[in-house]
mmCIF file of C-alpha atoms and ligand atoms in Angstrom:
data_model
loop_
_atom_site.group_PDB
_atom_site.id
_atom_site.type_symbol
_atom_site.label_atom_id
_atom_site.label_comp_id
_atom_site.label_asym_id
_atom_site.label_seq_id
_atom_site.Cartn_x
_atom_site.Cartn_y
_atom_site.Cartn_z
ATOM 1 C CA UNK A 1 0.000 0.000 0.000
ATOM 2 C CA UNK A 2 1.460 3.374 -0.979
ATOM 3 C CA UNK A 3 -0.224 6.701 -0.317
ATOM 4 C CA UNK A 4 1.093 9.573 -2.434
ATOM 5 C CA UNK A 5 0.048 13.132 -1.685
ATOM 6 C CA UNK A 6 0.349 16.174 -3.936
ATOM 7 C CA UNK A 7 0.337 19.614 -2.283
ATOM 8 C CA UNK A 8 -0.553 22.201 -4.927
ATOM 9 C CA UNK A 9 -2.471 19.530 -6.828
ATOM 10 C CA UNK A 10 -4.738 21.854 -8.823
ATOM 11 C CA UNK A 11 -1.865 23.760 -10.450
ATOM 12 C CA UNK A 12 -0.038 23.574 -13.743
ATOM 13 C CA UNK A 13 2.309 20.883 -12.444
ATOM 14 C CA UNK A 14 -0.040 19.464 -9.829
ATOM 15 C CA UNK A 15 -2.737 18.270 -12.234
ATOM 16 C CA UNK A 16 -0.600 16.362 -14.757
ATOM 17 C CA UNK A 17 1.555 15.057 -11.893
ATOM 18 C CA UNK A 18 -1.572 13.792 -10.142
ATOM 19 C CA UNK A 19 -2.632 12.148 -13.430
ATOM 20 C CA UNK A 20 0.721 10.367 -13.774
ATOM 21 C CA UNK A 21 0.593 9.217 -10.150
ATOM 22 C CA UNK A 22 -2.972 7.981 -10.654
ATOM 23 C CA UNK A 23 -1.744 6.052 -13.700
ATOM 24 C CA UNK A 24 1.007 4.434 -11.632
ATOM 25 C CA UNK A 25 -0.224 1.024 -10.418
ATOM 26 C CA UNK A 26 2.146 1.151 -7.422
ATOM 27 C CA UNK A 27 0.117 4.011 -5.920
ATOM 28 C CA UNK A 28 -2.897 2.763 -3.958
ATOM 29 C CA UNK A 29 -4.090 6.046 -2.452
ATOM 30 C CA UNK A 30 -3.688 9.561 -3.831
ATOM 31 C CA UNK A 31 -4.380 12.614 -1.674
ATOM 32 C CA UNK A 32 -4.730 15.923 -3.510
ATOM 33 C CA UNK A 33 -4.474 19.175 -1.573
ATOM 34 C CA UNK A 34 -4.651 22.741 -2.892
ATOM 35 C CA UNK A 35 -6.279 25.992 -1.840
ATOM 36 C CA UNK A 36 -8.659 25.663 -4.839
ATOM 37 C CA UNK A 37 -10.317 23.109 -7.154
ATOM 38 C CA UNK A 38 -9.112 19.793 -5.722
ATOM 39 C CA UNK A 39 -12.621 18.254 -5.441
ATOM 40 C CA UNK A 40 -13.008 18.623 -9.225
ATOM 41 C CA UNK A 41 -9.520 17.319 -10.018
ATOM 42 C CA UNK A 42 -10.071 14.349 -7.703
ATOM 43 C CA UNK A 43 -13.516 13.533 -9.135
ATOM 44 C CA UNK A 44 -12.086 13.659 -12.660
ATOM 45 C CA UNK A 45 -9.115 11.394 -11.860
ATOM 46 C CA UNK A 46 -11.281 8.995 -9.855
ATOM 47 C CA UNK A 47 -12.908 7.765 -13.097
ATOM 48 C CA UNK A 48 -9.594 6.311 -14.299
ATOM 49 C CA UNK A 49 -9.455 2.536 -13.872
ATOM 50 C CA UNK A 50 -6.269 2.183 -11.826
ATOM 51 C CA UNK A 51 -5.843 1.067 -8.187
ATOM 52 C CA UNK A 52 -5.296 4.464 -6.528
ATOM 53 C CA UNK A 53 -8.236 5.736 -4.500
ATOM 54 C CA UNK A 54 -8.262 9.503 -5.056
ATOM 55 C CA UNK A 55 -9.431 12.086 -2.563
ATOM 56 C CA UNK A 56 -9.347 15.889 -2.939
ATOM 57 C CA UNK A 57 -8.938 18.251 0.016
ATOM 58 C CA UNK A 58 -9.249 22.006 0.561
ATOM 59 C CA UNK A 59 -8.061 24.060 3.561
ATOM 60 C CA UNK A 60 -11.334 24.221 5.525
ATOM 61 C CA UNK A 61 -11.952 21.563 8.163
ATOM 62 C CA UNK A 62 -8.347 20.411 8.420
ATOM 63 C CA UNK A 63 -8.055 19.447 4.751
ATOM 64 C CA UNK A 64 -4.267 19.545 4.783
ATOM 65 C CA UNK A 65 -4.052 17.277 7.817
ATOM 66 C CA UNK A 66 -6.548 14.851 6.274
ATOM 67 C CA UNK A 67 -4.604 14.783 3.011
ATOM 68 C CA UNK A 68 -1.318 14.111 4.805
ATOM 69 C CA UNK A 69 -2.607 11.423 7.158
ATOM 70 C CA UNK A 70 -0.941 8.118 6.290
ATOM 71 C CA UNK A 71 1.213 9.672 3.535
ATOM 72 C CA UNK A 72 4.240 7.697 2.348
ATOM 73 C CA UNK A 73 5.361 10.135 -0.345
ATOM 74 C CA UNK A 74 4.533 13.846 -0.410
ATOM 75 C CA UNK A 75 5.236 15.858 -3.543
ATOM 76 C CA UNK A 76 5.124 19.659 -3.241
ATOM 77 C CA UNK A 77 4.574 21.765 -6.358
ATOM 78 C CA UNK A 78 2.606 24.461 -4.425
ATOM 79 C CA UNK A 79 3.482 28.072 -5.075
ATOM 80 C CA UNK A 80 3.857 30.639 -7.818
ATOM 81 C CA UNK A 81 5.848 30.119 -11.033
ATOM 82 C CA UNK A 82 8.152 32.600 -12.812
ATOM 83 C CA UNK A 83 7.203 35.163 -15.420
ATOM 84 C CA UNK A 84 9.692 36.419 -18.039
ATOM 85 C CA UNK A 85 12.445 38.536 -16.463
ATOM 86 C CA UNK A 86 12.199 36.841 -13.064
ATOM 87 C CA UNK A 87 14.757 34.598 -11.400
ATOM 88 C CA UNK A 88 13.717 31.632 -9.307
ATOM 89 C CA UNK A 89 14.992 33.539 -6.275
ATOM 90 C CA UNK A 90 12.375 36.235 -6.986
ATOM 91 C CA UNK A 91 9.765 33.593 -6.057
ATOM 92 C CA UNK A 92 11.167 33.292 -2.531
ATOM 93 C CA UNK A 93 8.975 36.153 -1.190
ATOM 94 C CA UNK A 94 5.791 34.180 -1.816
ATOM 95 C CA UNK A 95 6.854 30.541 -1.968
ATOM 96 C CA UNK A 96 9.001 30.468 1.173
ATOM 97 C CA UNK A 97 5.956 31.069 3.381
ATOM 98 C CA UNK A 98 3.800 28.592 1.459
ATOM 99 C CA UNK A 99 6.402 25.831 1.751
ATOM 100 C CA UNK A 100 7.074 26.627 5.424
ATOM 101 C CA UNK A 101 3.385 26.345 6.317
ATOM 102 C CA UNK A 102 2.985 23.054 4.461
ATOM 103 C CA UNK A 103 6.136 21.691 6.149
ATOM 104 C CA UNK A 104 4.742 22.632 9.583
ATOM 105 C CA UNK A 105 1.782 20.313 9.024
ATOM 106 C CA UNK A 106 3.974 17.587 7.515
ATOM 107 C CA UNK A 107 6.162 17.704 10.643
ATOM 108 C CA UNK A 108 3.101 17.088 12.804
ATOM 109 C CA UNK A 109 1.069 14.682 10.666
ATOM 110 C CA UNK A 110 3.482 12.797 8.393
ATOM 111 C CA UNK A 111 7.012 13.189 9.801
ATOM 112 C CA UNK A 112 8.158 9.822 8.389
ATOM 113 C CA UNK A 113 7.033 10.466 4.821
ATOM 114 C CA UNK A 114 9.423 11.001 1.924
ATOM 115 C CA UNK A 115 9.174 14.684 1.008
ATOM 116 C CA UNK A 116 9.812 15.712 -2.611
ATOM 117 C CA UNK A 117 10.092 19.487 -3.044
ATOM 118 C CA UNK A 118 9.383 20.961 -6.479
ATOM 119 C CA UNK A 119 8.425 24.533 -5.447
ATOM 120 C CA UNK A 120 11.048 27.109 -6.401
ATOM 121 C CA UNK A 121 13.561 28.298 -5.491
ATOM 122 C CA UNK A 122 14.450 24.653 -4.741
ATOM 123 C CA UNK A 123 17.932 25.679 -3.530
ATOM 124 C CA UNK A 124 16.190 27.507 -0.654
ATOM 125 C CA UNK A 125 12.857 25.704 -0.216
ATOM 126 C CA UNK A 126 14.577 22.401 0.648
ATOM 127 C CA UNK A 127 16.534 24.037 3.524
ATOM 128 C CA UNK A 128 13.266 25.680 4.636
ATOM 129 C CA UNK A 129 11.569 22.283 4.930
ATOM 130 C CA UNK A 130 14.610 20.868 6.741
ATOM 131 C CA UNK A 131 14.658 23.715 9.287
ATOM 132 C CA UNK A 132 10.933 23.330 9.992
ATOM 133 C CA UNK A 133 11.386 19.585 10.538
ATOM 134 C CA UNK A 134 14.411 20.259 12.774
ATOM 135 C CA UNK A 135 12.346 22.691 14.821
ATOM 136 C CA UNK A 136 9.870 19.864 15.402
ATOM 137 C CA UNK A 137 12.767 17.423 16.026
ATOM 138 C CA UNK A 138 11.650 15.105 13.234
ATOM 139 C CA UNK A 139 14.232 15.911 10.532
ATOM 140 C CA UNK A 140 15.572 12.851 8.749
ATOM 141 C CA UNK A 141 17.895 13.972 5.910
ATOM 142 C CA UNK A 142 17.456 10.573 4.252
ATOM 143 C CA UNK A 143 13.836 11.424 3.436
ATOM 144 C CA UNK A 144 14.017 14.965 2.079
ATOM 145 C CA UNK A 145 14.583 15.566 -1.641
ATOM 146 C CA UNK A 146 14.724 18.610 -3.890
ATOM 147 C CA UNK A 147 13.453 17.484 -7.275
ATOM 148 C CA UNK A 148 16.151 18.278 -9.870
ATOM 149 C CA UNK A 149 15.143 15.500 -12.272
ATOM 150 C CA UNK A 150 14.059 17.993 -14.929
ATOM 151 C CA UNK A 151 17.650 19.191 -15.373
ATOM 152 C CA UNK A 152 18.715 15.617 -16.100
ATOM 153 C CA UNK A 153 15.722 15.010 -18.384
ATOM 154 C CA UNK A 154 16.629 18.170 -20.317
ATOM 155 C CA UNK A 155 20.290 17.202 -20.551
ATOM 156 C CA UNK A 156 19.360 13.796 -22.025
ATOM 157 C CA UNK A 157 16.929 15.352 -24.478
ATOM 158 C CA UNK A 158 19.310 18.070 -25.679
ATOM 159 C CA UNK A 159 22.134 15.575 -26.231
ATOM 160 C CA UNK A 160 19.772 13.335 -28.208
ATOM 161 C CA UNK A 161 18.749 16.354 -30.322
ATOM 162 C CA UNK A 162 22.388 17.122 -31.105
ATOM 163 C CA UNK A 163 23.027 13.500 -31.984
ATOM 164 C CA UNK A 164 19.903 13.761 -34.213
ATOM 165 C CA UNK A 165 18.338 10.671 -32.733
ATOM 166 C CA UNK A 166 15.607 11.565 -30.263
ATOM 167 C CA UNK A 167 14.748 7.888 -29.829
ATOM 168 C CA UNK A 168 17.866 7.497 -27.699
ATOM 169 C CA UNK A 169 17.071 10.254 -25.176
ATOM 170 C CA UNK A 170 15.672 7.972 -22.446
ATOM 171 C CA UNK A 171 18.950 6.061 -22.497
ATOM 172 C CA UNK A 172 21.320 9.038 -22.534
ATOM 173 C CA UNK A 173 22.485 10.012 -19.093
ATOM 174 C CA UNK A 174 24.326 13.218 -18.359
ATOM 175 C CA UNK A 175 24.995 13.682 -14.644
ATOM 176 C CA UNK A 176 23.896 17.106 -13.391
ATOM 177 C CA UNK A 177 25.148 18.313 -10.008
ATOM 178 C CA UNK A 178 24.842 21.429 -7.848
ATOM 179 C CA UNK A 179 21.484 23.108 -7.471
ATOM 180 C CA UNK A 180 18.415 24.041 -9.483
ATOM 181 C CA UNK A 181 18.873 27.564 -10.840
ATOM 182 C CA UNK A 182 21.065 29.055 -13.560
ATOM 183 C CA UNK A 183 24.767 28.715 -12.822
ATOM 184 C CA UNK A 184 24.141 26.414 -9.858
ATOM 185 C CA UNK A 185 23.076 23.745 -12.392
ATOM 186 C CA UNK A 186 26.329 21.928 -13.239
ATOM 187 C CA UNK A 187 26.115 19.343 -16.044
ATOM 188 C CA UNK A 188 29.157 17.095 -16.381
ATOM 189 C CA UNK A 189 29.249 16.537 -20.128
ATOM 190 C CA UNK A 190 32.562 14.693 -19.821
ATOM 191 C CA UNK A 191 30.602 11.923 -18.069
ATOM 192 C CA UNK A 192 27.781 11.704 -20.635
ATOM 193 C CA UNK A 193 26.830 8.107 -21.396
ATOM 194 C CA UNK A 194 26.784 9.120 -25.076
ATOM 195 C CA UNK A 195 30.385 9.736 -26.153
ATOM 196 C CA UNK A 196 29.725 12.796 -28.351
ATOM 197 C CA UNK A 197 29.479 15.579 -25.688
ATOM 198 C CA UNK A 198 32.793 14.534 -24.149
ATOM 199 C CA UNK A 199 34.476 15.174 -27.515
ATOM 200 C CA UNK A 200 32.916 18.635 -28.085
ATOM 201 C CA UNK A 201 35.145 21.646 -28.647
ATOM 202 C CA UNK A 202 34.873 24.415 -26.050
ATOM 203 C CA UNK A 203 32.264 26.447 -28.024
ATOM 204 C CA UNK A 204 29.906 23.493 -28.378
ATOM 205 C CA UNK A 205 30.508 22.443 -24.771
ATOM 206 C CA UNK A 206 29.644 25.911 -23.464
ATOM 207 C CA UNK A 207 26.549 26.180 -25.675
ATOM 208 C CA UNK A 208 25.112 22.874 -24.457
ATOM 209 C CA UNK A 209 26.015 23.613 -20.834
ATOM 210 C CA UNK A 210 24.229 26.995 -21.006
ATOM 211 C CA UNK A 211 21.178 25.424 -22.638
ATOM 212 C CA UNK A 212 20.902 22.891 -19.788
ATOM 213 C CA UNK A 213 21.485 25.603 -17.143
ATOM 214 C CA UNK A 214 18.885 27.941 -18.632
ATOM 215 C CA UNK A 215 16.425 25.411 -20.082
ATOM 216 C CA UNK A 216 13.766 26.668 -17.683
ATOM 217 C CA UNK A 217 14.053 30.160 -19.178
ATOM 218 C CA UNK A 218 13.284 28.777 -22.667
ATOM 219 C CA UNK A 219 9.910 27.578 -21.411
ATOM 220 C CA UNK A 220 9.190 30.727 -19.357
ATOM 221 C CA UNK A 221 9.883 32.843 -22.452
ATOM 222 C CA UNK A 222 7.777 30.664 -24.761
ATOM 223 C CA UNK A 223 4.834 30.699 -22.314
ATOM 224 C CA UNK A 224 5.098 34.502 -22.370
ATOM 225 C CA UNK A 225 3.687 35.258 -18.919
ATOM 226 C CA UNK A 226 1.668 32.040 -18.682
ATOM 227 C CA UNK A 227 4.060 30.377 -16.222
ATOM 228 C CA UNK A 228 6.973 27.968 -16.434
ATOM 229 C CA UNK A 229 7.507 24.291 -17.236
ATOM 230 C CA UNK A 230 4.544 22.224 -16.069
ATOM 231 C CA UNK A 231 4.175 19.180 -18.328
ATOM 232 C CA UNK A 232 7.861 18.282 -18.557
ATOM 233 C CA UNK A 233 8.095 18.917 -14.818
ATOM 234 C CA UNK A 234 5.147 16.616 -14.129
ATOM 235 C CA UNK A 235 6.897 13.939 -16.230
ATOM 236 C CA UNK A 236 10.159 14.453 -14.330
ATOM 237 C CA UNK A 237 8.428 14.602 -10.930
ATOM 238 C CA UNK A 238 6.475 11.425 -11.604
ATOM 239 C CA UNK A 239 9.647 9.687 -12.761
ATOM 240 C CA UNK A 240 11.450 10.637 -9.547
ATOM 241 C CA UNK A 241 8.436 9.762 -7.366
ATOM 242 C CA UNK A 242 8.218 6.340 -9.015
ATOM 243 C CA UNK A 243 11.873 5.650 -8.174
ATOM 244 C CA UNK A 244 11.270 6.625 -4.549
ATOM 245 C CA UNK A 245 8.188 4.408 -4.392
ATOM 246 C CA UNK A 246 9.967 1.420 -5.947
ATOM 247 C CA UNK A 247 12.778 1.832 -3.423
ATOM 248 C CA UNK A 248 10.450 2.080 -0.461
ATOM 249 C CA UNK A 249 8.740 -1.105 -1.660
ATOM 250 C CA UNK A 250 12.088 -2.894 -1.425
ATOM 251 C CA UNK A 251 13.627 -2.693 -4.906
ATOM 252 C CA UNK A 252 17.391 -2.442 -4.534
ATOM 253 C CA UNK A 253 20.004 -0.397 -6.383
ATOM 254 C CA UNK A 254 17.789 2.500 -7.477
ATOM 255 C CA UNK A 255 19.835 5.624 -8.144
ATOM 256 C CA UNK A 256 18.384 9.050 -8.843
ATOM 257 C CA UNK A 257 19.814 12.564 -8.812
ATOM 258 C CA UNK A 258 18.394 14.908 -6.197
ATOM 259 C CA UNK A 259 19.209 18.066 -4.215
ATOM 260 C CA UNK A 260 19.805 16.634 -0.756
ATOM 261 C CA UNK A 261 21.317 17.337 2.645
ATOM 262 C CA UNK A 262 24.873 16.045 2.363
ATOM 263 C CA UNK A 263 24.727 14.418 5.791
ATOM 264 C CA UNK A 264 22.025 12.070 4.486
ATOM 265 C CA UNK A 265 24.177 8.927 4.296
ATOM 266 C CA UNK A 266 26.663 9.885 6.982
ATOM 267 C CA UNK A 267 29.655 9.518 4.642
ATOM 268 C CA UNK A 268 29.350 10.282 0.909
ATOM 269 C CA UNK A 269 28.577 13.937 1.495
ATOM 270 C CA UNK A 270 32.082 14.416 2.821
ATOM 271 C CA UNK A 271 33.523 13.067 -0.429
ATOM 272 C CA UNK A 272 31.403 15.544 -2.408
ATOM 273 C CA UNK A 273 32.457 18.381 -0.110
ATOM 274 C CA UNK A 274 36.115 17.544 -0.594
ATOM 275 C CA UNK A 275 35.622 17.271 -4.376
ATOM 276 C CA UNK A 276 34.014 20.729 -4.566
ATOM 277 C CA UNK A 277 36.352 22.186 -1.933
ATOM 278 C CA UNK A 278 33.542 23.576 0.199
ATOM 279 C CA UNK A 279 31.449 22.371 3.146
ATOM 280 C CA UNK A 280 28.105 23.064 1.508
ATOM 281 C CA UNK A 281 25.162 21.509 3.339
ATOM 282 C CA UNK A 282 23.027 20.817 0.273
ATOM 283 C CA UNK A 283 24.004 19.742 -3.236
ATOM 284 C CA UNK A 284 22.366 17.873 -6.067
ATOM 285 C CA UNK A 285 24.018 14.485 -6.456
ATOM 286 C CA UNK A 286 23.008 10.997 -7.568
ATOM 287 C CA UNK A 287 21.674 9.184 -4.500
ATOM 288 C CA UNK A 288 20.998 5.514 -3.979
ATOM 289 C CA UNK A 289 17.564 4.920 -2.493
ATOM 290 C CA UNK A 290 16.372 2.251 -0.083
ATOM 291 C CA UNK A 291 13.317 1.450 2.029
ATOM 292 C CA UNK A 292 14.176 4.224 4.520
ATOM 293 C CA UNK A 293 15.376 6.792 2.028
ATOM 294 C CA UNK A 294 18.899 7.698 0.969
ATOM 295 C CA UNK A 295 21.411 4.913 1.553
ATOM 296 C CA UNK A 296 24.332 6.327 -0.403
ATOM 297 C CA UNK A 297 25.423 9.668 -1.797
ATOM 298 C CA UNK A 298 27.321 9.458 -5.074
ATOM 299 C CA UNK A 299 30.503 11.402 -5.751
ATOM 300 C CA UNK A 300 31.181 13.717 -8.688
ATOM 301 C CA UNK A 301 34.113 11.693 -9.983
ATOM 302 C CA UNK A 302 36.607 13.022 -12.536
ATOM 303 C CA UNK A 303 35.914 16.531 -13.878
ATOM 304 C CA UNK A 304 37.777 18.579 -16.480
ATOM 305 C CA UNK A 305 38.975 22.177 -15.993
ATOM 306 C CA UNK A 306 35.845 23.673 -17.533
ATOM 307 C CA UNK A 307 33.609 21.630 -15.220
ATOM 308 C CA UNK A 308 35.755 22.622 -12.236
ATOM 309 C CA UNK A 309 35.157 26.270 -13.182
ATOM 310 C CA UNK A 310 31.396 25.611 -13.350
ATOM 311 C CA UNK A 311 31.477 24.112 -9.849
ATOM 312 C CA UNK A 312 33.412 27.122 -8.525
ATOM 313 C CA UNK A 313 30.864 29.467 -10.126
ATOM 314 C CA UNK A 314 27.938 27.571 -8.559
ATOM 315 C CA UNK A 315 29.167 27.729 -4.976
ATOM 316 C CA UNK A 316 28.519 31.407 -4.022
ATOM 317 C CA UNK A 317 24.890 31.314 -5.250
ATOM 318 C CA UNK A 318 24.301 27.980 -3.536
ATOM 319 C CA UNK A 319 25.714 29.292 -0.261
ATOM 320 C CA UNK A 320 23.464 32.363 -0.439
ATOM 321 C CA UNK A 321 20.378 30.372 -1.411
ATOM 322 C CA UNK A 322 20.908 27.817 1.369
ATOM 323 C CA UNK A 323 21.489 30.386 4.082
ATOM 324 C CA UNK A 324 18.499 32.443 2.886
ATOM 325 C CA UNK A 325 16.261 29.372 3.299
ATOM 326 C CA UNK A 326 17.715 28.374 6.652
ATOM 327 C CA UNK A 327 17.559 31.857 8.143
ATOM 328 C CA UNK A 328 13.932 32.255 7.008
ATOM 329 C CA UNK A 329 13.083 29.681 9.693
ATOM 330 C CA UNK A 330 15.979 30.309 12.061
ATOM 331 C CA UNK A 331 16.963 34.004 11.904
ATOM 332 C CA UNK A 332 19.916 33.215 14.193
ATOM 333 C CA UNK A 333 21.553 31.426 11.208
ATOM 334 C CA UNK A 334 21.995 34.780 9.411
HETATM 335 N N1 NAD B 1 11.865 21.852 -9.408
HETATM 336 C C1 NAD B 1 11.643 22.110 -10.679
HETATM 337 O O1 NAD B 1 12.375 21.612 -11.545
HETATM 338 C C2 NAD B 1 10.479 22.948 -11.097
HETATM 339 C C3 NAD B 1 10.034 22.910 -12.439
HETATM 340 C C4 NAD B 1 8.938 23.684 -12.799
HETATM 341 C C5 NAD B 1 8.293 24.485 -11.855
HETATM 342 N N2 NAD B 1 8.734 24.490 -10.564
HETATM 343 C C6 NAD B 1 8.073 25.301 -9.530
HETATM 344 O O2 NAD B 1 6.873 24.652 -9.137
HETATM 345 C C7 NAD B 1 5.973 25.609 -8.573
HETATM 346 C C8 NAD B 1 4.568 25.430 -9.134
HETATM 347 O O3 NAD B 1 4.538 25.704 -10.513
HETATM 348 P P1 NAD B 1 3.168 25.607 -11.332
HETATM 349 O O4 NAD B 1 3.491 25.933 -12.746
HETATM 350 O O5 NAD B 1 2.463 24.337 -11.023
HETATM 351 O O6 NAD B 1 2.341 26.823 -10.684
HETATM 352 P P2 NAD B 1 0.755 27.024 -10.677
HETATM 353 O O7 NAD B 1 0.506 28.422 -10.253
HETATM 354 O O8 NAD B 1 0.165 26.552 -11.947
HETATM 355 O O9 NAD B 1 0.284 26.019 -9.534
HETATM 356 C C9 NAD B 1 0.613 26.196 -8.206
HETATM 357 C C10 NAD B 1 -0.514 25.686 -7.348
HETATM 358 O O10 NAD B 1 -0.151 25.881 -5.987
HETATM 359 C C11 NAD B 1 -1.344 26.190 -5.296
HETATM 360 N N3 NAD B 1 -1.062 26.795 -4.006
HETATM 361 C C12 NAD B 1 -0.722 28.062 -3.699
HETATM 362 N N4 NAD B 1 -0.594 28.210 -2.374
HETATM 363 C C13 NAD B 1 -0.845 26.989 -1.829
HETATM 364 C C14 NAD B 1 -0.864 26.493 -0.504
HETATM 365 N N5 NAD B 1 -0.610 27.285 0.528
HETATM 366 N N6 NAD B 1 -1.175 25.204 -0.320
HETATM 367 C C15 NAD B 1 -1.422 24.393 -1.377
HETATM 368 N N7 NAD B 1 -1.413 24.805 -2.636
HETATM 369 C C16 NAD B 1 -1.137 26.098 -2.864
HETATM 370 C C17 NAD B 1 -2.089 27.115 -6.246
HETATM 371 O O11 NAD B 1 -3.462 27.223 -5.905
HETATM 372 C C18 NAD B 1 -1.836 26.439 -7.574
HETATM 373 O O12 NAD B 1 -2.873 25.514 -7.882
HETATM 374 C C19 NAD B 1 6.593 26.966 -8.884
HETATM 375 O O13 NAD B 1 7.247 27.451 -7.740
HETATM 376 C C20 NAD B 1 7.611 26.665 -9.972
HETATM 377 O O14 NAD B 1 8.653 27.590 -10.016
HETATM 378 C C21 NAD B 1 9.816 23.747 -10.186
HETATM 379 O O1 LMR B 2 12.283 27.770 -14.834
HETATM 380 C C1 LMR B 2 11.495 27.742 -13.893
HETATM 381 O O2 LMR B 2 11.230 28.738 -13.215
HETATM 382 C C2 LMR B 2 10.784 26.467 -13.572
HETATM 383 C C3 LMR B 2 11.685 25.305 -13.340
HETATM 384 O O3 LMR B 2 12.574 25.526 -12.302
HETATM 385 C C4 LMR B 2 12.374 24.823 -14.586
HETATM 386 O O4 LMR B 2 13.562 24.512 -14.530
HETATM 387 O O5 LMR B 2 11.712 24.705 -15.630
#
């Protein structure tokens, strides 16, 4: 039995993500919470012939608590998206409070659940959730994940486009480290499973790196004020959620990239910190998942000089974003 819960379930990401979770036969209960429209979304999805029993909840009468009760996996795409000209950090003003309030109820009602944070700025919203859970003394770094899957999905797709064979994109892996905004997104093209990117000249390497780092902006610009990536994000979020669910059901050896607290496995984070030359608390890395969450944090491995420069460029923004999230809950951390 697996109960998945989506917070922000009536939104641009929330609805297609809820659809993909409803279509997943491993999900047996699906709780949908939003401040609007969840009864309609739930009624609609409930006509699909898959095992998940769907229930929609709104804030009145303890709707959030009811949605979270018994949750195994909680996915959070609640909050506002970017408009052209905005950075993800510009969303902090509104989304930080939304994520904090949702985390407060998670800490009370579902402290053992796996928490998957999509709401931007991910580099800061993940530390916000962690600090709220710490305040309630229920923080388990093994179970908290910033969803950075879309960066990896984009990297695979863009490489397949360059290779002119889009049929291969599901099988192309390009590790992406760091965080989830602009220069904090660090693709390691030298480690691409397809050999072509590793042989690029510097101009081609920089062009592809920038496209992966600023892929979100392409969608924001094309939507022209109508929001940011929703459908590709729902795909990526459902893919990551499925990996978490398979792991919690006992499947071994599942590895997925995610923005995590580097103390999560008690060891691997130190390797990453020594590789990047900085004691950052959070970083996006491939993690191995098990029944209780993260069992192993993967290292970066060999990087070339260009990739080393990308890592150096990512660190100041990551430090700022992390401390901004932490000090939002604990002002003494300023
Ligand atoms: N991690 C990523 O890779 C990634 C990718 C795309 C978008 N995002 C982020 O995801 C978030 C959502 O994007 P979207 O396009 O779905 O936005 P949206 O505006 O379409 O949907 C957001 C939903 O959140 C709901 N909401 C607002 N306050 C809430 C609260 N307190 N409790 C529950 N629900 C609440 C809204 O009612 C709305 O339905 C944004 O912050 C966006 O930047 C992240
Ligand atoms: O670009 C955004 O603001 C949304 C998301 O983070 C993305 O990468 O598409």
